[in-house]
PDB file of C-alpha atoms in Angstrom:
ATOM      1  CA  UNK A   1     -72.573  -3.247  52.975  1.00  0.00           C
ATOM      2  CA  UNK A   2     -70.135  -0.424  52.201  1.00  0.00           C
ATOM      3  CA  UNK A   3     -68.341  -0.464  48.837  1.00  0.00           C
ATOM      4  CA  UNK A   4     -64.668   0.140  49.693  1.00  0.00           C
ATOM      5  CA  UNK A   5     -64.038   1.824  46.350  1.00  0.00           C
ATOM      6  CA  UNK A   6     -66.658   4.546  46.443  1.00  0.00           C
ATOM      7  CA  UNK A   7     -68.258   4.380  49.843  1.00  0.00           C
ATOM      8  CA  UNK A   8     -71.790   3.711  48.602  1.00  0.00           C
ATOM      9  CA  UNK A   9     -73.991   1.188  50.317  1.00  0.00           C
ATOM     10  CA  UNK A  10     -74.329  -1.824  48.039  1.00  0.00           C
ATOM     11  CA  UNK A  11     -77.129  -4.356  47.952  1.00  0.00           C
ATOM     12  CA  UNK A  12     -77.101  -7.485  50.072  1.00  0.00           C
ATOM     13  CA  UNK A  13     -77.173 -10.923  48.452  1.00  0.00           C
ATOM     14  CA  UNK A  14     -80.159 -11.431  46.179  1.00  0.00           C
ATOM     15  CA  UNK A  15     -81.085  -7.749  46.021  1.00  0.00           C
ATOM     16  CA  UNK A  16     -80.555  -4.940  43.557  1.00  0.00           C
ATOM     17  CA  UNK A  17     -78.524  -1.784  43.726  1.00  0.00           C
ATOM     18  CA  UNK A  18     -80.367   1.523  44.270  1.00  0.00           C
ATOM     19  CA  UNK A  19     -80.541   2.087  40.504  1.00  0.00           C
ATOM     20  CA  UNK A  20     -82.276  -1.265  40.009  1.00  0.00           C
ATOM     21  CA  UNK A  21     -79.256  -3.142  38.631  1.00  0.00           C
ATOM     22  CA  UNK A  22     -78.165  -6.609  39.763  1.00  0.00           C
ATOM     23  CA  UNK A  23     -74.858  -6.141  41.620  1.00  0.00           C
ATOM     24  CA  UNK A  24     -71.745  -7.170  39.694  1.00  0.00           C
ATOM     25  CA  UNK A  25     -70.734 -10.767  40.355  1.00  0.00           C
ATOM     26  CA  UNK A  26     -74.215 -11.825  41.501  1.00  0.00           C
ATOM     27  CA  UNK A  27     -76.745 -13.900  39.643  1.00  0.00           C
ATOM     28  CA  UNK A  28     -80.467 -12.927  39.675  1.00  0.00           C
ATOM     29  CA  UNK A  29     -81.130 -15.657  42.260  1.00  0.00           C
ATOM     30  CA  UNK A  30     -78.614 -14.160  44.678  1.00  0.00           C
ATOM     31  CA  UNK A  31     -75.850 -16.666  44.012  1.00  0.00           C
ATOM     32  CA  UNK A  32     -72.497 -16.001  42.389  1.00  0.00           C
ATOM     33  CA  UNK A  33     -72.569 -15.211  38.715  1.00  0.00           C
ATOM     34  CA  UNK A  34     -71.217 -17.816  36.330  1.00  0.00           C
ATOM     35  CA  UNK A  35     -69.043 -16.468  33.566  1.00  0.00           C
ATOM     36  CA  UNK A  36     -69.886 -17.019  29.931  1.00  0.00           C
ATOM     37  CA  UNK A  37     -67.375 -19.044  28.022  1.00  0.00           C
ATOM     38  CA  UNK A  38     -65.645 -17.290  25.155  1.00  0.00           C
ATOM     39  CA  UNK A  39     -64.076 -18.854  22.065  1.00  0.00           C
ATOM     40  CA  UNK A  40     -60.761 -19.191  23.872  1.00  0.00           C
ATOM     41  CA  UNK A  41     -62.400 -20.756  26.889  1.00  0.00           C
ATOM     42  CA  UNK A  42     -61.922 -17.791  29.210  1.00  0.00           C
ATOM     43  CA  UNK A  43     -64.705 -16.377  31.331  1.00  0.00           C
ATOM     44  CA  UNK A  44     -65.955 -12.861  30.575  1.00  0.00           C
ATOM     45  CA  UNK A  45     -66.709 -12.200  34.236  1.00  0.00           C
ATOM     46  CA  UNK A  46     -64.144  -9.807  35.607  1.00  0.00           C
ATOM     47  CA  UNK A  47     -62.988  -8.746  32.145  1.00  0.00           C
ATOM     48  CA  UNK A  48     -64.742  -5.405  32.502  1.00  0.00           C
ATOM     49  CA  UNK A  49     -64.387  -5.050  36.265  1.00  0.00           C
ATOM     50  CA  UNK A  50     -61.572  -2.538  35.890  1.00  0.00           C
ATOM     51  CA  UNK A  51     -63.681  -0.393  33.569  1.00  0.00           C
ATOM     52  CA  UNK A  52     -66.700  -0.498  35.858  1.00  0.00           C
ATOM     53  CA  UNK A  53     -64.519   0.312  38.861  1.00  0.00           C
ATOM     54  CA  UNK A  54     -63.085   3.348  37.073  1.00  0.00           C
ATOM     55  CA  UNK A  55     -66.566   4.515  36.068  1.00  0.00           C
ATOM     56  CA  UNK A  56     -67.755   4.217  39.668  1.00  0.00           C
ATOM     57  CA  UNK A  57     -64.718   6.153  40.864  1.00  0.00           C
ATOM     58  CA  UNK A  58     -65.289   8.959  38.359  1.00  0.00           C
ATOM     59  CA  UNK A  59     -68.967   9.106  39.281  1.00  0.00           C
ATOM     60  CA  UNK A  60     -68.079   9.261  42.977  1.00  0.00           C
ATOM     61  CA  UNK A  61     -65.528  12.056  42.466  1.00  0.00           C
ATOM     62  CA  UNK A  62     -68.007  14.042  40.381  1.00  0.00           C
ATOM     63  CA  UNK A  63     -70.727  13.656  43.034  1.00  0.00           C
ATOM     64  CA  UNK A  64     -68.358  14.800  45.787  1.00  0.00           C
ATOM     65  CA  UNK A  65     -67.126  17.790  43.790  1.00  0.00           C
ATOM     66  CA  UNK A  66     -70.684  18.856  42.997  1.00  0.00           C
ATOM     67  CA  UNK A  67     -71.748  18.547  46.633  1.00  0.00           C
ATOM     68  CA  UNK A  68     -68.683  20.443  47.881  1.00  0.00           C
ATOM     69  CA  UNK A  69     -69.252  23.205  45.346  1.00  0.00           C
ATOM     70  CA  UNK A  70     -72.858  23.720  46.436  1.00  0.00           C
ATOM     71  CA  UNK A  71     -72.292  23.432  50.184  1.00  0.00           C
ATOM     72  CA  UNK A  72     -69.155  25.576  50.310  1.00  0.00           C
ATOM     73  CA  UNK A  73     -70.818  28.304  48.293  1.00  0.00           C
ATOM     74  CA  UNK A  74     -73.858  28.280  50.583  1.00  0.00           C
ATOM     75  CA  UNK A  75     -72.179  27.793  53.980  1.00  0.00           C
ATOM     76  CA  UNK A  76     -68.507  28.556  53.449  1.00  0.00           C
ATOM     77  CA  UNK A  77     -65.660  26.065  53.540  1.00  0.00           C
ATOM     78  CA  UNK A  78     -65.466  26.119  57.333  1.00  0.00           C
ATOM     79  CA  UNK A  79     -69.239  25.837  57.576  1.00  0.00           C
ATOM     80  CA  UNK A  80     -69.502  22.491  55.793  1.00  0.00           C
ATOM     81  CA  UNK A  81     -67.443  19.508  56.912  1.00  0.00           C
ATOM     82  CA  UNK A  82     -66.359  16.549  54.829  1.00  0.00           C
ATOM     83  CA  UNK A  83     -69.127  14.572  56.571  1.00  0.00           C
ATOM     84  CA  UNK A  84     -71.600  17.150  55.257  1.00  0.00           C
ATOM     85  CA  UNK A  85     -70.155  16.902  51.751  1.00  0.00           C
ATOM     86  CA  UNK A  86     -70.347  13.109  51.786  1.00  0.00           C
ATOM     87  CA  UNK A  87     -73.937  13.145  53.068  1.00  0.00           C
ATOM     88  CA  UNK A  88     -75.010  15.673  50.429  1.00  0.00           C
ATOM     89  CA  UNK A  89     -73.527  13.422  47.751  1.00  0.00           C
ATOM     90  CA  UNK A  90     -75.289  10.360  49.175  1.00  0.00           C
ATOM     91  CA  UNK A  91     -71.976   8.773  50.143  1.00  0.00           C
ATOM     92  CA  UNK A  92     -70.007   7.882  53.250  1.00  0.00           C
ATOM     93  CA  UNK A  93     -67.052   9.843  54.590  1.00  0.00           C
ATOM     94  CA  UNK A  94     -64.873   6.925  53.545  1.00  0.00           C
ATOM     95  CA  UNK A  95     -65.689   7.777  49.941  1.00  0.00           C
ATOM     96  CA  UNK A  96     -64.160  11.209  50.449  1.00  0.00           C
ATOM     97  CA  UNK A  97     -60.889   9.850  51.782  1.00  0.00           C
ATOM     98  CA  UNK A  98     -60.670   7.140  49.123  1.00  0.00           C
ATOM     99  CA  UNK A  99     -60.727   9.869  46.464  1.00  0.00           C
ATOM    100  CA  UNK A 100     -59.186  12.925  48.148  1.00  0.00           C
ATOM    101  CA  UNK A 101     -56.479  13.349  50.774  1.00  0.00           C
ATOM    102  CA  UNK A 102     -58.624  15.840  52.678  1.00  0.00           C
ATOM    103  CA  UNK A 103     -60.459  19.139  52.443  1.00  0.00           C
ATOM    104  CA  UNK A 104     -57.583  20.999  50.762  1.00  0.00           C
ATOM    105  CA  UNK A 105     -57.218  18.289  48.128  1.00  0.00           C
ATOM    106  CA  UNK A 106     -60.939  18.429  47.415  1.00  0.00           C
ATOM    107  CA  UNK A 107     -60.749  22.210  47.172  1.00  0.00           C
ATOM    108  CA  UNK A 108     -57.863  22.032  44.683  1.00  0.00           C
ATOM    109  CA  UNK A 109     -59.768  19.489  42.592  1.00  0.00           C
ATOM    110  CA  UNK A 110     -62.583  22.022  42.335  1.00  0.00           C
ATOM    111  CA  UNK A 111     -60.107  24.649  41.156  1.00  0.00           C
ATOM    112  CA  UNK A 112     -58.847  22.253  38.510  1.00  0.00           C
ATOM    113  CA  UNK A 113     -62.418  21.676  37.375  1.00  0.00           C
ATOM    114  CA  UNK A 114     -62.704  25.430  36.780  1.00  0.00           C
ATOM    115  CA  UNK A 115     -59.433  25.324  34.864  1.00  0.00           C
ATOM    116  CA  UNK A 116     -60.826  22.568  32.653  1.00  0.00           C
ATOM    117  CA  UNK A 117     -63.966  24.629  32.081  1.00  0.00           C
ATOM    118  CA  UNK A 118     -61.757  27.670  31.285  1.00  0.00           C
ATOM    119  CA  UNK A 119     -63.386  29.841  33.936  1.00  0.00           C
ATOM    120  CA  UNK A 120     -61.161  32.822  34.690  1.00  0.00           C
ATOM    121  CA  UNK A 121     -58.176  31.049  33.180  1.00  0.00           C
ATOM    122  CA  UNK A 122     -57.641  32.702  29.806  1.00  0.00           C
ATOM    123  CA  UNK A 123     -58.490  35.663  27.655  1.00  0.00           C
ATOM    124  CA  UNK A 124     -62.042  35.111  26.427  1.00  0.00           C
ATOM    125  CA  UNK A 125     -62.769  33.831  22.921  1.00  0.00           C
ATOM    126  CA  UNK A 126     -64.273  37.146  21.820  1.00  0.00           C
ATOM    127  CA  UNK A 127     -60.935  38.886  22.319  1.00  0.00           C
ATOM    128  CA  UNK A 128     -59.077  36.188  20.396  1.00  0.00           C
ATOM    129  CA  UNK A 129     -61.345  36.407  17.351  1.00  0.00           C
ATOM    130  CA  UNK A 130     -58.776  37.892  14.958  1.00  0.00           C
ATOM    131  CA  UNK A 131     -61.328  37.878  12.114  1.00  0.00           C
ATOM    132  CA  UNK A 132     -62.948  40.960  13.685  1.00  0.00           C
ATOM    133  CA  UNK A 133     -61.593  44.486  14.233  1.00  0.00           C
ATOM    134  CA  UNK A 134     -59.987  44.952  17.644  1.00  0.00           C
ATOM    135  CA  UNK A 135     -62.557  47.495  18.870  1.00  0.00           C
ATOM    136  CA  UNK A 136     -65.431  45.163  18.002  1.00  0.00           C
ATOM    137  CA  UNK A 137     -63.700  42.359  19.863  1.00  0.00           C
ATOM    138  CA  UNK A 138     -63.530  44.440  23.036  1.00  0.00           C
ATOM    139  CA  UNK A 139     -67.221  45.353  22.786  1.00  0.00           C
ATOM    140  CA  UNK A 140     -68.268  41.760  22.196  1.00  0.00           C
ATOM    141  CA  UNK A 141     -66.125  40.640  25.130  1.00  0.00           C
ATOM    142  CA  UNK A 142     -67.894  43.122  27.408  1.00  0.00           C
ATOM    143  CA  UNK A 143     -71.298  41.892  26.284  1.00  0.00           C
ATOM    144  CA  UNK A 144     -70.352  38.237  26.784  1.00  0.00           C
ATOM    145  CA  UNK A 145     -68.907  38.948  30.228  1.00  0.00           C
ATOM    146  CA  UNK A 146     -72.049  40.811  31.302  1.00  0.00           C
ATOM    147  CA  UNK A 147     -74.250  37.968  30.063  1.00  0.00           C
ATOM    148  CA  UNK A 148     -72.186  35.419  31.968  1.00  0.00           C
ATOM    149  CA  UNK A 149     -72.579  37.351  35.215  1.00  0.00           C
ATOM    150  CA  UNK A 150     -76.355  37.090  34.902  1.00  0.00           C
ATOM    151  CA  UNK A 151     -76.200  33.328  35.449  1.00  0.00           C
ATOM    152  CA  UNK A 152     -76.455  31.527  38.773  1.00  0.00           C
ATOM    153  CA  UNK A 153     -73.202  29.728  37.969  1.00  0.00           C
ATOM    154  CA  UNK A 154     -71.355  33.066  38.020  1.00  0.00           C
ATOM    155  CA  UNK A 155     -72.692  33.875  41.477  1.00  0.00           C
ATOM    156  CA  UNK A 156     -71.743  30.405  42.719  1.00  0.00           C
ATOM    157  CA  UNK A 157     -68.239  30.716  41.315  1.00  0.00           C
ATOM    158  CA  UNK A 158     -67.736  34.153  42.864  1.00  0.00           C
ATOM    159  CA  UNK A 159     -68.762  32.842  46.285  1.00  0.00           C
ATOM    160  CA  UNK A 160     -66.403  29.900  45.956  1.00  0.00           C
ATOM    161  CA  UNK A 161     -63.444  32.009  44.824  1.00  0.00           C
ATOM    162  CA  UNK A 162     -63.879  34.233  47.870  1.00  0.00           C
ATOM    163  CA  UNK A 163     -64.058  31.128  50.066  1.00  0.00           C
ATOM    164  CA  UNK A 164     -60.905  29.713  48.468  1.00  0.00           C
ATOM    165  CA  UNK A 165     -59.063  32.979  49.079  1.00  0.00           C
ATOM    166  CA  UNK A 166     -60.175  33.141  52.720  1.00  0.00           C
ATOM    167  CA  UNK A 167     -59.255  29.502  53.288  1.00  0.00           C
ATOM    168  CA  UNK A 168     -55.821  30.087  51.796  1.00  0.00           C
ATOM    169  CA  UNK A 169     -55.250  33.208  53.897  1.00  0.00           C
ATOM    170  CA  UNK A 170     -56.068  31.298  57.094  1.00  0.00           C
ATOM    171  CA  UNK A 171     -54.306  28.023  56.322  1.00  0.00           C
ATOM    172  CA  UNK A 172     -50.647  28.303  55.322  1.00  0.00           C
ATOM    173  CA  UNK A 173     -50.396  24.866  53.697  1.00  0.00           C
ATOM    174  CA  UNK A 174     -53.531  25.453  51.649  1.00  0.00           C
ATOM    175  CA  UNK A 175     -52.483  29.026  50.888  1.00  0.00           C
ATOM    176  CA  UNK A 176     -49.329  28.202  48.994  1.00  0.00           C
ATOM    177  CA  UNK A 177     -51.099  25.534  46.961  1.00  0.00           C
ATOM    178  CA  UNK A 178     -53.899  27.934  46.042  1.00  0.00           C
ATOM    179  CA  UNK A 179     -51.354  30.635  45.181  1.00  0.00           C
ATOM    180  CA  UNK A 180     -49.612  28.114  42.913  1.00  0.00           C
ATOM    181  CA  UNK A 181     -52.924  27.613  41.110  1.00  0.00           C
ATOM    182  CA  UNK A 182     -53.194  31.365  40.536  1.00  0.00           C
ATOM    183  CA  UNK A 183     -49.584  31.482  39.327  1.00  0.00           C
ATOM    184  CA  UNK A 184     -50.235  28.693  36.824  1.00  0.00           C
ATOM    185  CA  UNK A 185     -53.270  30.530  35.502  1.00  0.00           C
ATOM    186  CA  UNK A 186     -51.303  33.769  35.124  1.00  0.00           C
ATOM    187  CA  UNK A 187     -48.567  31.936  33.232  1.00  0.00           C
ATOM    188  CA  UNK A 188     -51.146  30.336  30.943  1.00  0.00           C
ATOM    189  CA  UNK A 189     -52.740  33.678  30.097  1.00  0.00           C
ATOM    190  CA  UNK A 190     -49.346  35.344  29.588  1.00  0.00           C
ATOM    191  CA  UNK A 191     -48.363  32.796  26.950  1.00  0.00           C
ATOM    192  CA  UNK A 192     -51.073  34.165  24.662  1.00  0.00           C
ATOM    193  CA  UNK A 193     -50.021  37.805  24.983  1.00  0.00           C
ATOM    194  CA  UNK A 194     -47.360  39.716  23.095  1.00  0.00           C
ATOM    195  CA  UNK A 195     -44.494  41.316  24.991  1.00  0.00           C
ATOM    196  CA  UNK A 196     -44.402  45.122  24.968  1.00  0.00           C
ATOM    197  CA  UNK A 197     -41.809  47.603  26.152  1.00  0.00           C
ATOM    198  CA  UNK A 198     -43.868  49.148  28.942  1.00  0.00           C
ATOM    199  CA  UNK A 199     -45.609  46.160  30.631  1.00  0.00           C
ATOM    200  CA  UNK A 200     -44.610  42.484  30.584  1.00  0.00           C
ATOM    201  CA  UNK A 201     -47.030  39.801  29.443  1.00  0.00           C
ATOM    202  CA  UNK A 202     -46.935  38.328  32.962  1.00  0.00           C
ATOM    203  CA  UNK A 203     -48.002  41.644  34.514  1.00  0.00           C
ATOM    204  CA  UNK A 204     -50.773  42.016  31.955  1.00  0.00           C
ATOM    205  CA  UNK A 205     -51.978  38.500  32.775  1.00  0.00           C
ATOM    206  CA  UNK A 206     -52.098  39.470  36.452  1.00  0.00           C
ATOM    207  CA  UNK A 207     -54.253  42.480  35.579  1.00  0.00           C
ATOM    208  CA  UNK A 208     -56.521  40.358  33.368  1.00  0.00           C
ATOM    209  CA  UNK A 209     -57.303  38.016  36.272  1.00  0.00           C
ATOM    210  CA  UNK A 210     -57.728  40.925  38.678  1.00  0.00           C
ATOM    211  CA  UNK A 211     -60.221  42.545  36.319  1.00  0.00           C
ATOM    212  CA  UNK A 212     -62.062  39.322  35.577  1.00  0.00           C
ATOM    213  CA  UNK A 213     -62.572  38.401  39.239  1.00  0.00           C
ATOM    214  CA  UNK A 214     -62.645  41.842  40.831  1.00  0.00           C
ATOM    215  CA  UNK A 215     -65.241  43.365  38.535  1.00  0.00           C
ATOM    216  CA  UNK A 216     -67.423  40.277  38.968  1.00  0.00           C
ATOM    217  CA  UNK A 217     -67.305  40.592  42.766  1.00  0.00           C
ATOM    218  CA  UNK A 218     -68.337  44.265  42.650  1.00  0.00           C
ATOM    219  CA  UNK A 219     -71.069  43.829  40.029  1.00  0.00           C
ATOM    220  CA  UNK A 220     -72.678  40.813  41.693  1.00  0.00           C
ATOM    221  CA  UNK A 221     -72.870  42.707  44.975  1.00  0.00           C
ATOM    222  CA  UNK A 222     -74.008  46.025  43.456  1.00  0.00           C
ATOM    223  CA  UNK A 223     -75.276  45.513  39.873  1.00  0.00           C
ATOM    224  CA  UNK A 224     -77.052  48.884  39.696  1.00  0.00           C
ATOM    225  CA  UNK A 225     -73.915  50.922  40.320  1.00  0.00           C
ATOM    226  CA  UNK A 226     -71.227  48.675  38.793  1.00  0.00           C
ATOM    227  CA  UNK A 227     -71.754  47.995  35.084  1.00  0.00           C
ATOM    228  CA  UNK A 228     -70.390  44.610  34.011  1.00  0.00           C
ATOM    229  CA  UNK A 229     -69.729  45.996  30.548  1.00  0.00           C
ATOM    230  CA  UNK A 230     -66.837  47.949  32.067  1.00  0.00           C
ATOM    231  CA  UNK A 231     -65.014  44.721  31.298  1.00  0.00           C
ATOM    232  CA  UNK A 232     -64.603  45.960  27.719  1.00  0.00           C
ATOM    233  CA  UNK A 233     -63.067  49.240  28.900  1.00  0.00           C
ATOM    234  CA  UNK A 234     -60.756  47.504  31.330  1.00  0.00           C
ATOM    235  CA  UNK A 235     -59.565  44.916  28.853  1.00  0.00           C
ATOM    236  CA  UNK A 236     -58.936  47.622  26.279  1.00  0.00           C
ATOM    237  CA  UNK A 237     -56.696  49.436  28.747  1.00  0.00           C
ATOM    238  CA  UNK A 238     -54.804  46.275  29.685  1.00  0.00           C
ATOM    239  CA  UNK A 239     -54.561  44.396  26.386  1.00  0.00           C
ATOM    240  CA  UNK A 240     -54.892  46.858  23.519  1.00  0.00           C
ATOM    241  CA  UNK A 241     -51.205  46.595  22.572  1.00  0.00           C
ATOM    242  CA  UNK A 242     -50.649  42.938  23.325  1.00  0.00           C
ATOM    243  CA  UNK A 243     -53.417  41.116  21.424  1.00  0.00           C
ATOM    244  CA  UNK A 244     -52.752  39.705  17.949  1.00  0.00           C
TER     245      UNK A 244
END
């Protein structure tokens, strides 16, 4: 049977779920479960159904986001359908539509995941470390940025960001929503920067994101000729007079 909440196939009567658990509401012999009486005479069955349902929903969303991230990075957004995403997550297509309005909604949820993980959304911690001299902070930021680009996650993120940009350029409805995400990130970065007479904090935030993403794209494609530690030089040029 198909679970309407998360699209997974559930066990038939008398069987177990794929993880070996007895399905909720079913006794070990296959019949309906009988609730335990509590001190006030109420049954405990169903008392935690809402919590279990929410856990299943969160697990389903996480599985779909992980599958979409991997497939879209490997094949491109247009190269992997929602059916493909559902199959890769071990779910049905119904699970996708019970959690996301469609491909654009799923894409935006991935962007929000990156926001939560603070990827490309703020000035890095090394630059905010006011206990150190400013020059040392720039150098440490360059080293941390270069180390991050050596990971597979950085390559995956770069591929996805390019895919998001292409998708937004080709689809007007998706484009303005993706551009809103960029605008929110710029505003967030700008709030942590001091205003100066020559360049506004908003413009500096725009340059910070351009440097963060643009340098990554060039280095990952051509690491021998594009040094990731140029991040320190670039950030010094952009932020030297606007960091605390």
